[in-house]
Amino acid sequence: QVRLVQSGAEVKRPGASVKVSCKASGYNFIDYTLHWVRQAPGQGLEWLGWIDRDSGKIQYSQKFQGRLTITRDTYATTAYMELSRLISEDTAVYFCAREGQTSGWYEGCDYWGQGAPVTVSS
Amino acid sequence: DIVMTQSPLSLPVTPGEPASISCRSSQSLLHRNGNNYLDWYLQKPGHSPQLLIYFASNRASGVPDRFSGSGSGTDFTLKISRVEAEDVGVYYCMQALQPPRTFGPGTKVEIK
């Protein structure tokens, strides 16, 4: 079955970087776009960016441009989200989510990772 | 960026009764292919979000038929025909028409 398993909780100092992984299994990894979404404590959902299924092209939210790097290792079927120059407002749970599709037709973000808590604190 | 709004932000419900959530976008989500790029997600307490509806009205696999989505352009609605206790959580709409994907603020559904 489809699974997205993310790396564990992280505690980082302000100014540091964090790299979260998302290991995919149960489907052909490069056939699906992978999104990253975060949720600050008690807050709503915020989209960070995606890595395109075919081309591997990356789209970032302008808000995080220059601080956010999304990559993937197709051999390891794992996607990564790295956020640099962390500030306290980056404290959040970071989710990866697969964008469903059938023959290229959009079907929503149908599978989500369990979330990776990141705490930024001095 | 497309701004998404939802109402109400809090919705006390009675099991067995219907419920409805409204979502509006700052610009039309209707693509030239005829589909509205609007999703609905439910985040149950302590869990990751789960997909309920895509293309405004298409129920995702495994979603009970008491959930339905409607609307077009800038106005959308999620309806629960008969609320069950397991439906509590925060419901989000999200536009998938263009980057950045944007979510509504969420509607917290709780049992009265």
CSV table of C-alpha atoms in Angstrom, one decimal:
chain,number,residue,atom,x,y,z
A,1,GLN,CA,0.0,0.0,0.0
A,2,VAL,CA,1.0,3.6,-0.5
A,3,ARG,CA,3.1,5.0,2.4
A,4,LEU,CA,4.9,8.2,3.1
A,5,VAL,CA,7.2,7.9,6.1
A,6,GLN,CA,8.9,11.0,7.4
A,7,SER,CA,11.9,11.5,9.5
A,8,GLY,CA,11.6,12.3,13.2
A,9,ALA,CA,11.4,15.3,15.4
A,10,GLU,CA,14.1,17.9,15.3
A,11,VAL,CA,15.2,20.7,17.6
A,12,LYS,CA,17.3,23.5,16.0
A,13,ARG,CA,18.8,26.8,17.1
A,14,PRO,CA,17.9,30.0,15.3
A,15,GLY,CA,20.0,30.4,12.2
A,16,ALA,CA,20.5,26.7,11.7
A,17,SER,CA,19.1,24.5,8.9
A,18,VAL,CA,16.9,21.5,9.1
A,19,LYS,CA,16.4,18.7,6.5
A,20,VAL,CA,13.3,16.6,6.6
A,21,SER,CA,12.9,13.4,4.6
A,22,CYS,CA,9.9,11.7,3.2
A,23,LYS,CA,10.3,8.0,2.2
A,24,ALA,CA,7.8,6.8,-0.3
A,25,SER,CA,6.7,3.2,-0.9
A,26,GLY,CA,3.9,1.3,-2.5
A,27,TYR,CA,3.9,3.2,-5.8
A,28,ASN,CA,6.1,4.3,-8.7
A,29,PHE,CA,7.8,7.3,-7.0
A,30,ILE,CA,8.5,9.4,-10.1
A,31,ASP,CA,4.9,9.2,-11.4
A,32,TYR,CA,3.6,11.5,-8.7
A,33,THR,CA,4.3,15.1,-7.7
A,34,LEU,CA,5.2,15.5,-4.0
A,35,HIS,CA,4.2,18.6,-2.0
A,36,TRP,CA,5.5,20.0,1.3
A,37,VAL,CA,3.1,21.7,3.7
A,38,ARG,CA,3.6,22.9,7.2
A,39,GLN,CA,1.4,23.6,10.2
A,40,ALA,CA,2.6,25.9,13.1
A,41,PRO,CA,1.3,25.1,16.5
A,42,GLY,CA,-2.5,25.7,16.7
A,43,GLN,CA,-2.5,27.2,13.2
A,44,GLY,CA,-3.7,26.2,9.8
A,45,LEU,CA,-1.9,24.6,6.8
A,46,GLU,CA,0.7,26.5,4.7
A,47,TRP,CA,2.0,25.2,1.4
A,48,LEU,CA,5.8,25.3,0.9
A,49,GLY,CA,6.4,23.9,-2.5
A,50,TRP,CA,6.4,20.9,-4.7
A,51,ILE,CA,8.7,18.7,-6.9
A,52,ASP,CA,7.1,17.7,-10.2
A,53,ARG,CA,6.5,14.1,-11.0
A,54,ASP,CA,8.1,13.8,-14.4
A,55,SER,CA,10.6,16.6,-14.8
A,56,GLY,CA,11.6,16.9,-11.2
A,57,LYS,CA,11.1,20.7,-11.6
A,58,ILE,CA,10.6,22.4,-8.3
A,59,GLN,CA,8.1,25.2,-7.5
A,60,TYR,CA,8.6,27.1,-4.3
A,61,SER,CA,6.3,29.4,-2.4
A,62,GLN,CA,7.7,32.9,-2.9
A,63,LYS,CA,7.6,33.3,0.9
A,64,PHE,CA,10.4,30.7,1.3
A,65,GLN,CA,12.4,31.5,-1.8
A,66,GLY,CA,16.1,31.4,-1.0
A,67,ARG,CA,15.6,29.5,2.3
A,68,LEU,CA,13.9,26.4,1.0
A,69,THR,CA,15.4,23.6,-1.0
A,70,ILE,CA,13.3,20.6,-2.1
A,71,THR,CA,15.1,17.6,-3.6
A,72,ARG,CA,14.5,14.0,-4.3
A,73,ASP,CA,16.5,10.8,-4.6
A,74,THR,CA,14.6,8.7,-7.1
A,75,TYR,CA,16.8,5.6,-6.4
A,76,ALA,CA,15.9,5.8,-2.7
A,77,THR,CA,12.3,7.0,-3.5
A,78,THR,CA,12.8,9.7,-0.9
A,79,ALA,CA,12.0,13.4,-1.1
A,80,TYR,CA,13.7,16.0,1.1
A,81,MET,CA,12.8,19.5,2.4
A,82,GLU,CA,15.6,21.6,3.7
A,83,LEU,CA,14.9,25.0,5.3
A,84,SER,CA,17.8,27.3,6.2
A,85,ARG,CA,18.3,30.3,8.4
A,86,LEU,CA,15.6,29.1,10.8
A,87,ILE,CA,13.7,31.5,13.0
A,88,SER,CA,11.3,30.7,15.8
A,89,GLU,CA,8.3,31.2,13.4
A,90,ASP,CA,9.5,28.1,11.5
A,91,THR,CA,8.5,26.0,14.5
A,92,ALA,CA,5.9,23.7,12.9
A,93,VAL,CA,5.0,20.2,11.8
A,94,TYR,CA,6.2,19.6,8.3
A,95,PHE,CA,4.2,17.3,6.1
A,96,CYS,CA,4.9,15.7,2.7
A,97,ALA,CA,1.9,14.8,0.6
A,98,ARG,CA,1.5,13.0,-2.7
A,99,GLU,CA,-0.5,14.5,-5.5
A,100,GLY,CA,-2.8,11.9,-6.9
A,101,GLN,CA,-3.3,11.6,-10.6
A,102,THR,CA,-4.7,9.2,-13.2
A,103,SER,CA,-3.4,9.6,-16.7
A,104,GLY,CA,-2.3,13.1,-15.8
A,105,TRP,CA,-5.6,14.1,-14.3
A,106,TYR,CA,-5.4,15.8,-10.9
A,107,GLU,CA,-6.9,13.9,-8.0
A,108,GLY,CA,-5.9,16.0,-4.9
A,109,CYS,CA,-3.3,15.3,-2.3
A,110,ASP,CA,-4.3,11.7,-1.6
A,111,TYR,CA,-1.6,10.5,0.8
A,112,TRP,CA,0.2,12.4,3.5
A,113,GLY,CA,3.2,11.6,5.7
A,114,GLN,CA,2.8,11.5,9.4
A,115,GLY,CA,4.4,14.8,9.9
A,116,ALA,CA,7.8,15.8,11.2
A,117,PRO,CA,7.9,18.3,14.1
A,118,VAL,CA,10.6,20.9,14.0
A,119,THR,CA,11.2,23.2,16.9
A,120,VAL,CA,13.4,26.3,16.6
A,121,SER,CA,14.5,27.5,20.0
A,122,SER,CA,17.5,29.0,21.5
B,1,ASP,CA,-1.8,34.8,-4.5
B,2,ILE,CA,-5.3,33.4,-4.3
B,3,VAL,CA,-6.9,34.1,-1.0
B,4,MET,CA,-9.2,31.5,0.5
B,5,THR,CA,-11.9,32.2,3.1
B,6,GLN,CA,-14.2,29.9,4.9
B,7,SER,CA,-17.3,30.2,7.0
B,8,PRO,CA,-18.1,29.5,9.7
B,9,LEU,CA,-14.8,29.1,11.5
B,10,SER,CA,-16.4,27.1,14.2
B,11,LEU,CA,-19.4,24.7,13.7
B,12,PRO,CA,-21.0,22.8,16.6
B,13,VAL,CA,-23.0,19.9,15.2
B,14,THR,CA,-25.5,17.4,16.4
B,15,PRO,CA,-24.9,13.7,15.3
B,16,GLY,CA,-27.4,12.7,12.7
B,17,GLU,CA,-28.0,16.3,11.6
B,18,PRO,CA,-26.6,17.9,8.4
B,19,ALA,CA,-23.7,20.3,8.3
B,20,SER,CA,-22.4,22.7,5.7
B,21,ILE,CA,-19.2,24.7,5.3
B,22,SER,CA,-18.6,27.5,2.8
B,23,CYS,CA,-15.4,28.3,1.0
B,24,ARG,CA,-14.7,31.3,-1.2
B,25,SER,CA,-11.7,32.2,-3.4
B,26,SER,CA,-10.5,35.6,-4.4
B,27,GLN,CA,-10.4,34.6,-8.0
B,28,SER,CA,-12.1,31.9,-10.1
B,29,LEU,CA,-10.8,28.4,-9.7
B,30,LEU,CA,-12.4,27.3,-12.9
B,31,HIS,CA,-9.8,26.0,-15.3
B,32,ARG,CA,-10.2,26.1,-19.1
B,33,ASN,CA,-10.5,22.3,-19.0
B,34,GLY,CA,-13.8,22.8,-17.2
B,35,ASN,CA,-12.7,21.6,-13.7
B,36,ASN,CA,-12.7,23.7,-10.6
B,37,TYR,CA,-9.4,23.2,-8.8
B,38,LEU,CA,-10.8,23.1,-5.3
B,39,ASP,CA,-10.0,20.4,-2.7
B,40,TRP,CA,-11.5,19.7,0.7
B,41,TYR,CA,-9.4,18.2,3.5
B,42,LEU,CA,-10.2,17.0,7.0
B,43,GLN,CA,-7.6,17.0,9.7
B,44,LYS,CA,-8.8,14.9,12.6
B,45,PRO,CA,-7.2,15.8,16.0
B,46,GLY,CA,-3.6,14.6,16.2
B,47,HIS,CA,-3.6,13.3,12.6
B,48,SER,CA,-2.4,14.4,9.2
B,49,PRO,CA,-4.9,16.0,6.8
B,50,GLN,CA,-6.9,13.6,4.7
B,51,LEU,CA,-8.4,14.2,1.3
B,52,LEU,CA,-12.2,14.3,1.0
B,53,ILE,CA,-13.0,16.1,-2.2
B,54,TYR,CA,-11.1,17.2,-5.3
B,55,PHE,CA,-12.3,19.1,-8.4
B,56,ALA,CA,-14.9,20.7,-6.1
B,57,SER,CA,-17.2,17.7,-6.2
B,58,ASN,CA,-15.3,14.5,-6.8
B,59,ARG,CA,-15.2,12.3,-3.7
B,60,ALA,CA,-11.8,10.8,-3.0
B,61,SER,CA,-11.5,7.0,-2.7
B,62,GLY,CA,-12.9,5.6,0.5
B,63,VAL,CA,-14.7,8.8,1.5
B,64,PRO,CA,-18.2,8.1,2.8
B,65,ASP,CA,-21.0,9.3,0.5
B,66,ARG,CA,-22.4,11.5,3.3
B,67,PHE,CA,-19.7,14.0,2.2
B,68,SER,CA,-20.5,16.0,-0.9
B,69,GLY,CA,-18.9,19.0,-2.5
B,70,SER,CA,-20.5,21.6,-4.8
B,71,GLY,CA,-19.8,25.0,-6.3
B,72,SER,CA,-18.0,26.6,-9.2
B,73,GLY,CA,-15.9,29.7,-9.9
B,74,THR,CA,-15.4,31.3,-6.5
B,75,ASP,CA,-18.0,29.8,-4.2
B,76,PHE,CA,-17.9,26.3,-2.9
B,77,THR,CA,-19.7,24.2,-0.3
B,78,LEU,CA,-18.9,21.0,1.6
B,79,LYS,CA,-21.9,19.2,3.0
B,80,ILE,CA,-22.2,16.4,5.4
B,81,SER,CA,-25.7,14.8,5.1
B,82,ARG,CA,-25.7,13.3,8.6
B,83,VAL,CA,-22.8,14.1,10.9
B,84,GLU,CA,-21.2,11.3,12.7
B,85,ALA,CA,-19.0,11.5,15.8
B,86,GLU,CA,-15.9,10.5,13.8
B,87,ASP,CA,-16.3,13.6,11.5
B,88,VAL,CA,-15.0,16.0,14.2
B,89,GLY,CA,-11.9,17.9,13.2
B,90,VAL,CA,-10.8,20.9,11.2
B,91,TYR,CA,-12.0,21.1,7.6
B,92,TYR,CA,-9.8,23.0,5.1
B,93,CYS,CA,-10.5,24.0,1.5
B,94,MET,CA,-7.5,24.5,-0.8
B,95,GLN,CA,-7.1,25.9,-4.2
B,96,ALA,CA,-5.0,23.8,-6.6
B,97,LEU,CA,-5.3,26.1,-9.6
B,98,GLN,CA,-2.0,27.9,-9.4
B,99,PRO,CA,1.1,28.2,-7.2
B,100,PRO,CA,1.3,29.0,-4.4
B,101,ARG,CA,-1.4,26.5,-3.3
B,102,THR,CA,-3.4,28.3,-0.6
B,103,PHE,CA,-5.6,27.0,2.1
B,104,GLY,CA,-8.6,28.4,3.8
B,105,PRO,CA,-8.2,29.2,7.6
B,106,GLY,CA,-10.1,26.0,8.5
B,107,THR,CA,-13.5,25.3,10.0
B,108,LYS,CA,-13.5,23.5,13.3
B,109,VAL,CA,-16.3,21.0,13.6
B,110,GLU,CA,-17.2,19.7,17.0
B,111,ILE,CA,-20.0,17.8,18.6
B,112,LYS,CA,-22.5,19.8,20.6
